[in-house]
Coordinates of C-alpha atoms in Angstrom, one line a residue:
Chain A
M450 CA -10.1 5.6 12.9
H451 CA -10.4 7.1 9.4
W452 CA -10.3 4.4 6.7
L453 CA -7.3 6.1 5.1
H454 CA -5.4 6.0 8.4
R455 CA -6.3 2.4 8.8
A456 CA -5.1 1.5 5.3
R457 CA -1.8 3.3 6.0
L458 CA -1.4 1.5 9.3
W459 CA -2.0 -1.9 7.7
L460 CA 0.4 -1.1 4.9
D461 CA 2.9 0.1 7.4
I462 CA 2.8 -2.9 9.8
T463 CA 3.1 -5.3 6.8
R464 CA 5.7 -3.1 5.2
S465 CA 3.7 -3.3 2.0
Q466 CA 4.1 0.3 0.7
G467 CA 7.1 -0.8 -1.4
I468 CA 5.2 -3.7 -2.8
A469 CA 2.2 -1.6 -3.8
R470 CA 4.5 1.0 -5.4
R471 CA 6.4 -1.7 -7.3
Y472 CA 3.2 -3.3 -8.6
F473 CA 1.9 0.1 -9.7
V474 CA 4.9 0.7 -11.8
V475 CA 5.4 -2.8 -13.1
N476 CA 1.8 -3.4 -14.1
G477 CA 1.3 0.2 -15.2
F478 CA 4.3 -0.2 -17.5
D479 CA 2.7 -3.4 -18.8
G480 CA -0.5 -1.6 -19.5
A481 CA 1.2 1.4 -21.3
L482 CA 3.4 -0.8 -23.4
T483 CA 0.6 -3.2 -24.4
M484 CA -1.5 -0.3 -25.5
L485 CA 1.5 1.2 -27.4
G486 CA 2.1 -2.1 -29.2
L487 CA -1.6 -2.6 -30.0
I488 CA -2.1 0.9 -31.3
M489 CA 1.2 0.8 -33.3
G490 CA 0.0 -2.5 -34.8
F491 CA -3.3 -0.9 -35.9
A492 CA -1.5 2.2 -37.1
I493 CA 0.9 0.3 -39.4
S494 CA -2.0 -1.8 -40.6
G495 CA -3.8 1.4 -41.7
A496 CA -6.8 0.6 -39.5
S497 CA -9.4 3.4 -39.9
D498 CA -12.4 2.0 -38.0
L499 CA -12.0 3.5 -34.5
S500 CA -14.6 1.3 -33.0
V501 CA -12.6 -1.8 -33.8
V502 CA -9.4 -0.3 -32.5
L503 CA -11.2 0.9 -29.3
N504 CA -12.9 -2.4 -28.6
A505 CA -9.7 -4.4 -29.2
C506 CA -7.7 -2.1 -26.9
L507 CA -10.4 -2.0 -24.3
G508 CA -10.6 -5.7 -24.3
A509 CA -6.9 -5.9 -23.6
A510 CA -7.1 -3.2 -20.9
I511 CA -9.9 -5.0 -19.1
A512 CA -8.0 -8.3 -19.3
L513 CA -4.8 -6.6 -17.9
G514 CA -6.9 -5.1 -15.1
V515 CA -8.6 -8.4 -14.2
S516 CA -5.3 -10.3 -14.5
G517 CA -3.6 -7.7 -12.2
V518 CA -6.3 -7.9 -9.5
S519 CA -6.6 -11.7 -9.5
S520 CA -2.9 -12.6 -9.7
A521 CA -1.8 -10.1 -7.0
Y522 CA -4.7 -11.0 -4.7
V523 CA -3.9 -14.8 -4.8
S524 CA -0.2 -14.4 -4.3
E525 CA -0.4 -11.6 -1.7
A526 CA -3.1 -13.3 0.3
A527 CA -1.0 -16.5 0.5
E528 CA 2.1 -14.4 1.6
R529 CA 0.1 -12.4 4.2
R530 CA -1.4 -15.7 5.7
K531 CA 2.0 -17.2 6.0
A532 CA 3.5 -14.1 7.6
L533 CA 0.5 -13.9 10.1
A534 CA 0.8 -17.6 11.0
E535 CA 4.6 -17.1 11.7
L536 CA 3.9 -14.0 13.8
E537 CA 1.1 -15.8 15.7
A538 CA 3.5 -18.7 16.4
A539 CA 6.1 -16.2 17.8
M540 CA 3.5 -14.3 19.9
G541 CA 1.8 -17.5 21.1
K542 CA -1.6 -16.1 20.4
E543 CA -4.1 -15.5 17.7
L544 CA -3.9 -12.1 16.1
G545 CA -7.1 -12.2 14.0
D546 CA -8.7 -9.2 15.9
S547 CA -5.5 -7.1 15.9
A548 CA -4.3 -4.7 13.3
H549 CA -2.1 -7.6 12.0
G550 CA -5.2 -9.8 11.4
H551 CA -7.0 -6.9 9.7
A552 CA -3.9 -6.2 7.6
A553 CA -3.6 -9.8 6.6
R554 CA -7.2 -9.7 5.2
W555 CA -7.2 -6.2 3.6
V556 CA -3.7 -5.6 2.4
P557 CA -3.9 -8.3 -0.3
L558 CA -7.0 -6.6 -1.6
L559 CA -5.5 -3.1 -1.5
I560 CA -2.4 -4.3 -3.4
A561 CA -4.5 -6.2 -5.9
L562 CA -6.6 -3.1 -6.6
V563 CA -3.4 -1.1 -7.2
N564 CA -2.0 -3.9 -9.4
G565 CA -5.2 -4.0 -11.4
A566 CA -6.1 -0.3 -11.5
A567 CA -2.6 0.8 -12.7
P568 CA -2.8 -0.9 -16.2
L569 CA -6.5 -0.2 -16.6
F570 CA -6.4 3.5 -15.9
I571 CA -3.2 4.1 -17.8
S572 CA -4.7 2.2 -20.7
L573 CA -7.9 4.3 -20.5
F574 CA -5.7 7.5 -20.5
I575 CA -4.0 6.3 -23.7
L576 CA -7.3 5.4 -25.3
L577 CA -8.8 8.8 -24.5
P578 CA -8.0 10.4 -27.9
L579 CA -9.7 7.5 -29.7
W580 CA -12.9 8.1 -27.6
L581 CA -12.7 11.8 -28.2
A582 CA -12.3 11.3 -31.9
R583 CA -15.2 8.9 -32.1
A584 CA -17.3 11.4 -30.2
G585 CA -16.5 14.0 -32.9
V586 CA -14.0 16.1 -31.0
A587 CA -11.4 17.5 -33.4
L588 CA -7.8 16.5 -32.5
P589 CA -4.6 18.2 -33.6
W590 CA -3.2 14.9 -35.0
L591 CA -4.7 11.7 -36.3
P592 CA -6.4 9.8 -33.4
L593 CA -4.0 6.8 -33.5
H594 CA -1.0 9.1 -33.5
T595 CA -2.4 11.2 -30.6
A596 CA -3.0 7.9 -28.6
L597 CA 0.6 6.9 -29.4
G598 CA 1.7 10.3 -28.0
C599 CA -0.4 9.7 -24.8
A600 CA 1.3 6.2 -24.4
V601 CA 4.7 7.8 -24.8
V602 CA 3.8 10.5 -22.2
A603 CA 2.4 7.8 -19.8
V604 CA 5.6 5.7 -20.1
F605 CA 7.8 8.8 -19.5
L606 CA 5.7 9.8 -16.4
L607 CA 6.1 6.3 -15.0
G608 CA 9.8 6.8 -15.4
V609 CA 9.7 10.1 -13.6
F610 CA 7.7 8.5 -10.8
L611 CA 10.3 5.7 -10.6
G612 CA 13.1 8.3 -10.4
R613 CA 11.4 10.1 -7.5
V614 CA 11.0 6.8 -5.7
S615 CA 14.6 5.7 -6.2
G616 CA 16.2 9.2 -5.7
Q617 CA 17.5 9.2 -9.3
H618 CA 17.1 12.4 -11.3
W619 CA 13.6 12.5 -12.7
L620 CA 14.7 13.4 -16.2
R621 CA 17.3 10.6 -16.5
S622 CA 14.8 8.0 -15.2
G623 CA 12.0 9.4 -17.5
L624 CA 14.3 9.2 -20.5
Q625 CA 15.3 5.6 -19.7
T626 CA 11.6 4.5 -19.8
L627 CA 11.0 6.7 -22.9
F628 CA 13.8 4.8 -24.6
I629 CA 12.1 1.5 -23.8
A630 CA 8.8 2.9 -25.4
L631 CA 10.7 4.0 -28.5
L632 CA 12.4 0.6 -28.7
T633 CA 9.0 -1.1 -28.5
M634 CA 7.7 1.1 -31.3
G635 CA 10.8 0.3 -33.4
L636 CA 10.3 -3.4 -32.9
V637 CA 6.6 -3.2 -33.9
L638 CA 7.6 -1.2 -37.0
L639 CA 9.7 -4.2 -38.1
L640 CA 6.3 -6.0 -38.7
E641 CA 5.6 -3.6 -41.5
Chain B
M642 CA -14.6 5.8 43.4
I643 CA -11.2 4.3 42.9
N644 CA -9.0 5.7 40.1
V645 CA -6.0 4.0 38.6
K646 CA -3.2 6.5 38.5
R647 CA -0.3 4.4 37.3
L648 CA 0.3 1.0 35.6
V649 CA 3.6 -0.7 34.8
L650 CA 3.0 -3.5 32.3
D651 CA 5.1 -6.3 30.9
V652 CA 4.1 -6.6 27.2
L653 CA 5.2 -8.7 24.3
K654 CA 4.5 -7.3 20.9
P655 CA 5.5 -7.7 17.2
H656 CA 8.2 -5.3 15.8
H657 CA 5.5 -3.4 14.0
P658 CA 3.9 -1.1 15.0
N659 CA 7.1 0.3 16.5
A660 CA 7.4 1.6 20.1
L661 CA 6.5 5.1 19.2
E662 CA 3.3 4.1 17.3
F663 CA 2.5 1.6 20.1
A664 CA 2.9 4.4 22.8
H665 CA 0.6 6.7 20.6
A666 CA -2.1 4.0 20.5
I667 CA -2.0 3.6 24.3
A668 CA -1.9 7.4 24.9
A669 CA -5.1 7.8 22.8
T670 CA -7.0 5.8 25.4
G671 CA -7.4 8.7 27.9
P672 CA -7.3 12.5 27.9
D673 CA -4.3 13.0 30.1
C674 CA -2.6 9.6 29.5
R675 CA 1.2 9.6 29.8
V676 CA 3.0 6.6 28.3
Q677 CA 6.6 5.6 28.7
V678 CA 7.8 2.6 26.7
T679 CA 11.1 0.8 27.4
V680 CA 12.2 -1.9 25.0
L681 CA 13.8 -4.6 27.2
E682 CA 14.5 -7.4 24.7
V683 CA 14.3 -7.8 21.0
D684 CA 13.8 -11.2 19.3
E685 CA 13.5 -12.2 15.7
K686 CA 9.8 -11.3 15.4
T687 CA 8.9 -9.9 18.8
E688 CA 10.0 -7.5 21.4
T689 CA 9.4 -7.3 25.2
L690 CA 8.5 -3.9 26.6
R691 CA 8.1 -2.3 30.0
V692 CA 5.1 0.0 29.5
E693 CA 4.5 2.7 32.2
V694 CA 1.1 4.5 31.9
T695 CA 0.2 7.4 34.1
G696 CA -3.0 9.5 34.2
S697 CA -5.6 10.8 36.6
A698 CA -8.1 8.0 35.8
L699 CA -6.7 5.3 33.6
D700 CA -9.2 2.9 31.9
F701 CA -7.3 -0.4 32.1
G702 CA -9.8 -2.1 29.8
R703 CA -9.1 0.4 27.0
V704 CA -5.3 0.2 27.6
H705 CA -5.6 -3.6 27.3
E706 CA -7.6 -3.3 24.2
A707 CA -5.2 -0.9 22.6
I708 CA -2.3 -3.3 23.3
G709 CA -4.3 -6.1 21.7
Q710 CA -5.2 -4.0 18.7
C711 CA -1.5 -3.4 18.1
G712 CA -0.9 -7.2 18.2
G713 CA 0.6 -7.1 21.7
S714 CA 0.1 -9.5 24.5
L715 CA -0.1 -8.4 28.1
H716 CA 2.1 -10.8 30.2
S717 CA 1.7 -9.2 33.6
I718 CA 0.8 -6.1 35.5
D719 CA 4.0 -5.4 37.5
E720 CA 3.1 -2.3 39.3
V721 CA -0.2 -0.5 40.1
E722 CA -1.0 2.8 41.8
V723 CA -4.6 3.6 42.6
C724 CA -6.3 6.1 44.8
S725 CA -9.8 6.8 46.0
D726 CA -11.6 10.2 45.3
G727 CA -10.1 13.0 47.3
G728 CA -6.8 11.1 47.7
A729 CA -3.4 12.6 46.7

């Protein structure tokens, strides 16, 4: 059986698609807003050394990724072990070699990867303009402003994704999350 | 050579995979395997099924393995139909 088909079967029998989707949005949102807050902080401080900004933001992105992987793995593994033990009690037999046993071992890892990858990759997307600027690529706006634009776009797209999941109109949902991003920027501006 | 043509099995399985996915997994064990699943009883975490499998030469070992892979437990073989080569 193809690994993708197996992964889908495991997510299906543990009913974990919704959990993975929720983690993707929740932690992705965390990543985007953290980067937005950090870059706003650097922007209002007048930071001009892109290496310092990049290293600080990368450090936060890596920490968010590691935190996402480890916290989701620990909690999901415990939940899956509990669910498997209850099912084994109901079935009156061990299910270690069945799809349920494989799912109990692999689903926590899959969910943990989603939970960790979402903030990491969204953060890397937001930091892309800073990398490009440091590499000498000419940007239409200042690097920090371009990165802020990427963060706003990422938050809006997460809202659009949420809208598609919930059946809400994509624009309405996107504008809701966009409002949260703008509110965050406003709150950081109060530091000035 | 004796070929197994039909099996009726009493199976206990978790709710997931559902009856359709369960039947698919068993049907995949042979080239002309026909599977009929009847849900007899549904409990909080499990369901009891009557599984009828027909084919020209069923591989009981593979059927049993497919049931186990889906988390199912074979309780009994209730009916069997076999025939030797050249039989009807």
